[in-house]
């Protein structure tokens, strides 16, 4: 069974897990990964291109014309925390800039 | 009006409207009455999101439109302006959609009445409707059993006559499998046939919205109304929408229908084998179609491919649920990191977390080639199998699921078992081809109630009319659409 | 100190493309709007929203690639760059990873009297994030998403730059090219151009490249130069002491003129790039490349070469004139009406340049009219005013008062005196008053004549026509 650094992945995904949950998920995720690793049995993939889209659509554009914006007042009323026209978040000491 | 309107199909209701034989209010009242009966029922089918107000939404439209006045329920992952839309997840509590999904605009323009939001697996992650934060939906056929998922609520509502028709979404079978388990008709259109704008995304390269209906005619009617190019969705196809209902009733004599060998259909329940393979083949032959054995050699990898690709895309699509602008924010958030981790930790259920972890891992540094890239390459092989098959046949026929509906709680402890039951539906999403499921029999070997079995037809891209033609012929020959359950 | 060490610099520049609307939605791109005014479900990252590429973004991006001498990719696609931050609504940025819009290209810069070719690595398109503000409220930070979704072109240079001066020139050249083709105004104050610098030092050419430090929070070209200077000094000093440097990200503090390590130890980001499934790929057709190339306006380099050939200007002249498109265009418009290019060039490189430097403004902000410049040149030519007086007194007044030179000259009484009788009178007075200097002149000291001319200028309060004075003075002295 593959073992993964669940704590690291959880941090990447910004998901909080209790110790109990970590144990619970560790086993299940390992099981699933073992299963999907069966794909390693598929040979001859060197020249097979990956499929991102089932059909070869390309070159879809929109014109550079302004459209009405969202009236934010209603939306802000239901936001977890807002002040004036801003969304509010915990104070950040340093910008990632 | 003596007739119980709720038992009608959308087409039949439309017929009554044309004759001025009933009013919109009467139609709405008939389904609402059934919903209330269910609410009082200790078996709690829960097709609809509990405690969510239902108000009919409609606009002025051409009365001659075939969907005019028809109430249609909508899965809780499709944005309806002004309504709380949550994907049956705590993390979207209080998210009021500020816009209509394109399919909703189209339904309203066609005169339909959007009425009611149906329960689903959280974020469409699931095949049983058991991961909803509101509690499971149960199968109207047998409330001890699941209705299938993730569009379990939509399928249950239609099968239970608490909706004339409903919209669902399908990423790996989430329209077709619940349709099969509940004994109704569900179609996953070709990828790009229906706009995804306003569908809260699960896996962007696999998702499609489609109708769940009581019969094939209704399916053709509703798809005809919601299909079409949308400039707001870059992946929507600019292909004209045929008049699907014009194909109903056409003979399928001479059409070539592909079936898989026993070797490629492993794990079939005997009842499913009987109805969806042996019997179905006989019906096709009676209808004059030519049954041809074909091979989809890479279908056996489809579950592995899907459970890498879909969670990968989902892990990214769900990153926007961060507690900043909408939805749930943890009360314990004292720092930025805590805001993210605790809000998401509290808001997402176990299956959602599992998929996010799987997806994040597959895309992470050092693993991308081994998982995501590899899966995308095998996806190409799966698609090529279909391209080859459709050179030989006009449609492919196979069971929708390896068994009929399982019990509530039966597979929740073993996610892998749950995933494996998607084996027959997933390939169509990976290849982008359209697929319809309709009832083909019952499993009467279980305790008590006969459980519906579903049959799929898969078709060439953007040729849903062939599916409707074939499915209609099958349906008329076998009459299973008349055996949808009763509200009691 | 830093002369001992070799410097290697690479610059990453983000340029805002000059479109009316954002890259993936129809919200307006506007600087200085009320917070969260130009937002919609797409740029707010609301559930169910989807991106659609702005055609003008693609067009301008392609123009930029070609103007910079790059090669457009045949297949262009977008990728998701995944990370969490409150100013990133979707939790990922739509950018380009392995199929950028263009690769390669070259920017020529003046360096040590010659030109140096700085190679470009790539140009790719991406969306901007919103803004996080920390000073609006005491106990929280706030998010404004007006900027989220603004179209950006990220231009990455190869590490070919070798000094802070070269970095400055690179930015100036890049800006002039992009402005010339109308891709972006590149105004750093309006956030239309942002720059991060990667700096390392090493002792010998044969050494491996040193540990690279990334510097962020650079808000002007001057800051870029100063920050790199500071970094080179800091790194060199550390290495001299035998310290080991780490690859890190530092922020520039413009007030204190130094860099400092970001306090929170920045985890190495795992961006988990994968192809953006909500967008389709884009192709760049050969016809489109040819048409775009053909339609490119004259680039600064070509313009400079043409000016030298057509107008007989020097490389120095051209360097100044070409620094801004408006300047070069203005110059040419003036030449068309007053075909004395060298004279006009002297004006541009002399009084105009001096004024711009002194006031730290750009040419475009002067509001200088062609007829005014031509007018001043004509007044000097005709002898109505000396060049010196025009440069020091007339020009600033014309620009600040926004009046024609003739009007200003009359108002301020700046006409120079060319009347022979008046001049001869002054000359006679000066000669009388300086017998010793006259005697010096007679013994062969030519500088004495200059002194006497200077005295006449002083006596006339600068108004005497210096050329005439010189002439008459020589005549007078010859007869004394």
Short mmCIF file of N, CA, C and O in Angstrom, two decimals, chain C residues 258-323:
data_model
loop_
_atom_site.label_atom_id
_atom_site.label_comp_id
_atom_site.label_asym_id
_atom_site.label_seq_id
_atom_site.Cartn_x
_atom_site.Cartn_y
_atom_site.Cartn_z
N UNK C 258 16.79 49.55 1.81
CA UNK C 258 17.46 48.26 1.97
C UNK C 258 16.47 47.12 1.75
O UNK C 258 15.26 47.32 1.76
N UNK C 259 17.04 45.93 1.55
CA UNK C 259 16.16 44.76 1.41
C UNK C 259 16.13 44.02 2.73
O UNK C 259 17.06 44.10 3.52
N UNK C 260 15.04 43.31 2.97
CA UNK C 260 14.98 42.47 4.16
C UNK C 260 14.23 41.19 3.82
O UNK C 260 13.38 41.17 2.92
N UNK C 261 14.58 40.13 4.54
CA UNK C 261 13.94 38.84 4.29
C UNK C 261 12.49 38.91 4.75
O UNK C 261 12.20 39.51 5.78
N UNK C 262 11.60 38.29 3.98
CA UNK C 262 10.20 38.26 4.40
C UNK C 262 10.12 37.50 5.72
O UNK C 262 10.63 36.41 5.85
N UNK C 263 9.45 38.09 6.70
CA UNK C 263 9.46 37.55 8.06
C UNK C 263 8.92 36.14 8.11
O UNK C 263 9.46 35.27 8.72
N UNK C 264 7.78 35.94 7.43
CA UNK C 264 7.23 34.58 7.47
C UNK C 264 8.06 33.75 6.53
O UNK C 264 8.19 34.04 5.36
N UNK C 265 8.62 32.68 7.03
CA UNK C 265 9.46 31.83 6.18
C UNK C 265 8.57 31.30 5.06
O UNK C 265 7.69 30.51 5.29
N UNK C 266 8.82 31.77 3.87
CA UNK C 266 7.95 31.40 2.77
C UNK C 266 8.17 29.94 2.40
O UNK C 266 9.26 29.55 2.03
N UNK C 267 7.10 29.16 2.49
CA UNK C 267 7.26 27.75 2.10
C UNK C 267 7.45 27.71 0.60
O UNK C 267 6.86 28.49 -0.12
N UNK C 268 8.24 26.76 0.17
CA UNK C 268 8.39 26.60 -1.27
C UNK C 268 7.02 26.26 -1.83
O UNK C 268 6.38 25.33 -1.40
N UNK C 269 6.55 27.08 -2.76
CA UNK C 269 5.22 26.85 -3.30
C UNK C 269 5.20 25.63 -4.21
O UNK C 269 6.08 25.47 -5.05
N UNK C 270 4.19 24.78 -4.05
CA UNK C 270 3.95 23.71 -5.00
C UNK C 270 2.69 24.13 -5.74
O UNK C 270 1.59 23.98 -5.22
N UNK C 271 2.86 24.69 -6.93
CA UNK C 271 1.73 25.29 -7.61
C UNK C 271 0.83 24.27 -8.33
O UNK C 271 -0.21 24.62 -8.85
N UNK C 272 1.26 23.04 -8.42
CA UNK C 272 0.43 21.97 -8.99
C UNK C 272 -0.18 22.40 -10.33
O UNK C 272 -1.39 22.26 -10.55
N UNK C 273 0.66 22.91 -11.20
CA UNK C 273 0.19 23.34 -12.52
C UNK C 273 -0.49 22.19 -13.26
O UNK C 273 0.01 21.08 -13.28
N UNK C 274 -1.64 22.48 -13.86
CA UNK C 274 -2.23 21.52 -14.80
C UNK C 274 -3.05 22.30 -15.81
O UNK C 274 -3.43 23.46 -15.55
N UNK C 275 -3.33 21.71 -17.00
CA UNK C 275 -4.00 22.48 -18.05
C UNK C 275 -5.37 22.97 -17.61
O UNK C 275 -6.14 22.21 -17.01
N UNK C 276 -5.68 24.22 -17.89
CA UNK C 276 -6.97 24.81 -17.50
C UNK C 276 -8.09 24.15 -18.30
O UNK C 276 -8.22 24.36 -19.50
N UNK C 277 -8.95 23.37 -17.63
CA UNK C 277 -9.98 22.63 -18.37
C UNK C 277 -11.15 23.52 -18.82
O UNK C 277 -11.93 23.11 -19.67
N UNK C 278 -11.28 24.73 -18.26
CA UNK C 278 -12.39 25.59 -18.65
C UNK C 278 -12.08 26.43 -19.88
O UNK C 278 -12.94 27.19 -20.34
N UNK C 279 -10.85 26.35 -20.37
CA UNK C 279 -10.48 27.10 -21.58
C UNK C 279 -10.00 26.13 -22.64
O UNK C 279 -9.40 25.10 -22.32
N UNK C 280 -10.23 26.47 -23.90
CA UNK C 280 -9.74 25.63 -24.98
C UNK C 280 -8.37 26.15 -25.42
O UNK C 280 -8.00 27.26 -25.07
N UNK C 281 -7.62 25.34 -26.17
CA UNK C 281 -6.34 25.82 -26.66
C UNK C 281 -6.54 26.88 -27.76
O UNK C 281 -7.63 27.00 -28.32
N UNK C 282 -5.49 27.65 -28.02
CA UNK C 282 -5.54 28.69 -29.04
C UNK C 282 -4.41 28.48 -30.02
O UNK C 282 -3.31 28.09 -29.64
N UNK C 283 -4.71 28.75 -31.28
CA UNK C 283 -3.68 28.58 -32.30
C UNK C 283 -3.26 29.95 -32.80
O UNK C 283 -4.07 30.88 -32.85
N UNK C 284 -1.99 30.07 -33.12
CA UNK C 284 -1.53 31.32 -33.72
C UNK C 284 -1.23 31.03 -35.18
O UNK C 284 -0.31 30.29 -35.49
N UNK C 285 -2.06 31.57 -36.07
CA UNK C 285 -1.93 31.23 -37.48
C UNK C 285 -0.85 32.07 -38.14
O UNK C 285 -0.64 33.23 -37.77
N UNK C 286 -0.20 31.46 -39.13
CA UNK C 286 0.88 32.15 -39.83
C UNK C 286 0.39 33.47 -40.42
O UNK C 286 1.12 34.47 -40.39
N UNK C 287 -0.84 33.48 -40.95
CA UNK C 287 -1.35 34.71 -41.58
C UNK C 287 -1.48 35.81 -40.53
O UNK C 287 -1.21 36.98 -40.79
N UNK C 288 -1.91 35.40 -39.32
CA UNK C 288 -2.10 36.39 -38.27
C UNK C 288 -0.75 36.97 -37.85
O UNK C 288 -0.62 38.17 -37.60
N UNK C 289 0.26 36.10 -37.77
CA UNK C 289 1.59 36.59 -37.41
C UNK C 289 2.07 37.58 -38.47
O UNK C 289 2.55 38.68 -38.15
N UNK C 290 1.92 37.22 -39.73
CA UNK C 290 2.39 38.09 -40.81
C UNK C 290 1.64 39.42 -40.78
O UNK C 290 2.25 40.49 -40.88
N UNK C 291 0.34 39.37 -40.63
CA UNK C 291 -0.46 40.60 -40.62
C UNK C 291 -0.09 41.48 -39.43
O UNK C 291 0.05 42.69 -39.56
N UNK C 292 0.08 40.86 -38.27
CA UNK C 292 0.43 41.64 -37.07
C UNK C 292 1.79 42.28 -37.23
O UNK C 292 1.99 43.45 -36.90
N UNK C 293 2.73 41.49 -37.74
CA UNK C 293 4.08 42.05 -37.96
C UNK C 293 4.04 43.22 -38.91
O UNK C 293 4.65 44.26 -38.67
N UNK C 294 3.30 43.04 -40.01
CA UNK C 294 3.22 44.10 -41.02
C UNK C 294 2.61 45.36 -40.44
O UNK C 294 2.97 46.47 -40.80
N UNK C 295 1.68 45.19 -39.53
CA UNK C 295 0.97 46.35 -38.99
C UNK C 295 1.68 46.98 -37.79
O UNK C 295 1.22 47.99 -37.26
N UNK C 296 2.79 46.39 -37.36
CA UNK C 296 3.50 46.96 -36.21
C UNK C 296 3.98 48.36 -36.55
O UNK C 296 4.58 48.56 -37.60
N UNK C 297 3.75 49.31 -35.67
CA UNK C 297 4.30 50.63 -35.92
C UNK C 297 5.83 50.57 -35.80
O UNK C 297 6.37 49.60 -35.31
N UNK C 298 6.48 51.62 -36.25
CA UNK C 298 7.94 51.66 -36.22
C UNK C 298 8.43 51.52 -34.77
O UNK C 298 8.00 52.25 -33.89
N UNK C 299 9.32 50.55 -34.56
CA UNK C 299 9.82 50.34 -33.20
C UNK C 299 10.93 51.32 -32.89
O UNK C 299 11.60 51.82 -33.81
N UNK C 300 11.17 51.59 -31.62
CA UNK C 300 12.17 52.60 -31.24
C UNK C 300 13.53 52.40 -31.91
O UNK C 300 14.15 53.34 -32.37
N UNK C 301 13.98 51.15 -32.00
CA UNK C 301 15.32 50.91 -32.56
C UNK C 301 15.36 51.35 -34.03
O UNK C 301 16.25 52.07 -34.45
N UNK C 302 14.34 50.90 -34.76
CA UNK C 302 14.28 51.26 -36.19
C UNK C 302 14.13 52.76 -36.37
O UNK C 302 14.73 53.37 -37.25
N UNK C 303 13.32 53.34 -35.49
CA UNK C 303 13.10 54.78 -35.56
C UNK C 303 14.42 55.51 -35.33
O UNK C 303 14.76 56.44 -36.03
N UNK C 304 15.16 55.03 -34.34
CA UNK C 304 16.44 55.67 -34.04
C UNK C 304 17.39 55.62 -35.22
O UNK C 304 18.02 56.62 -35.57
N UNK C 305 17.45 54.46 -35.83
CA UNK C 305 18.34 54.32 -37.00
C UNK C 305 17.90 55.23 -38.13
O UNK C 305 18.72 55.87 -38.80
N UNK C 306 16.59 55.33 -38.30
CA UNK C 306 16.07 56.18 -39.37
C UNK C 306 16.37 57.65 -39.08
O UNK C 306 16.76 58.40 -39.96
N UNK C 307 16.20 58.06 -37.83
CA UNK C 307 16.48 59.45 -37.47
C UNK C 307 17.92 59.81 -37.78
O UNK C 307 18.23 60.89 -38.27
N UNK C 308 18.81 58.87 -37.46
CA UNK C 308 20.22 59.16 -37.70
C UNK C 308 20.48 59.31 -39.19
O UNK C 308 21.15 60.24 -39.62
N UNK C 309 19.89 58.42 -39.96
CA UNK C 309 20.12 58.47 -41.41
C UNK C 309 19.39 59.64 -42.05
O UNK C 309 19.96 60.40 -42.81
N UNK C 310 18.12 59.81 -41.70
CA UNK C 310 17.29 60.78 -42.38
C UNK C 310 17.59 62.21 -41.95
O UNK C 310 17.55 63.14 -42.74
N UNK C 311 17.87 62.38 -40.66
CA UNK C 311 18.01 63.75 -40.13
C UNK C 311 19.43 64.08 -39.74
O UNK C 311 19.70 65.17 -39.23
N UNK C 312 20.33 63.13 -39.94
CA UNK C 312 21.73 63.40 -39.60
C UNK C 312 21.94 63.59 -38.11
O UNK C 312 22.78 64.38 -37.70
N UNK C 313 21.18 62.91 -37.29
CA UNK C 313 21.32 63.06 -35.85
C UNK C 313 22.39 62.11 -35.31
O UNK C 313 22.72 61.11 -35.95
N UNK C 314 22.86 62.43 -34.13
CA UNK C 314 23.86 61.57 -33.51
C UNK C 314 23.18 60.50 -32.66
O UNK C 314 21.99 60.58 -32.37
N UNK C 315 23.96 59.52 -32.26
CA UNK C 315 23.42 58.44 -31.42
C UNK C 315 22.89 59.01 -30.11
O UNK C 315 21.86 58.58 -29.59
N UNK C 316 23.60 60.01 -29.61
CA UNK C 316 23.18 60.65 -28.36
C UNK C 316 21.82 61.32 -28.54
O UNK C 316 20.92 61.18 -27.71
N UNK C 317 21.69 62.06 -29.66
CA UNK C 317 20.41 62.72 -29.96
C UNK C 317 19.28 61.70 -29.93
O UNK C 317 18.23 61.89 -29.32
N UNK C 318 19.56 60.60 -30.61
CA UNK C 318 18.53 59.58 -30.79
C UNK C 318 18.15 58.93 -29.46
O UNK C 318 16.99 58.65 -29.20
N UNK C 319 19.13 58.72 -28.64
CA UNK C 319 18.86 58.09 -27.35
C UNK C 319 17.85 58.90 -26.55
O UNK C 319 16.91 58.37 -25.96
N UNK C 320 18.04 60.23 -26.57
CA UNK C 320 17.12 61.09 -25.82
C UNK C 320 15.75 61.12 -26.50
O UNK C 320 14.72 60.95 -25.86
N UNK C 321 15.76 61.34 -27.81
CA UNK C 321 14.48 61.50 -28.52
C UNK C 321 13.63 60.25 -28.44
O UNK C 321 12.41 60.31 -28.42
N UNK C 322 14.30 59.10 -28.44
CA UNK C 322 13.59 57.83 -28.52
C UNK C 322 13.08 57.33 -27.19
O UNK C 322 12.44 56.30 -27.10
N UNK C 323 13.43 58.05 -26.12
CA UNK C 323 13.09 57.49 -24.81
C UNK C 323 11.58 57.43 -24.62
O UNK C 323 11.08 56.63 -23.88
#
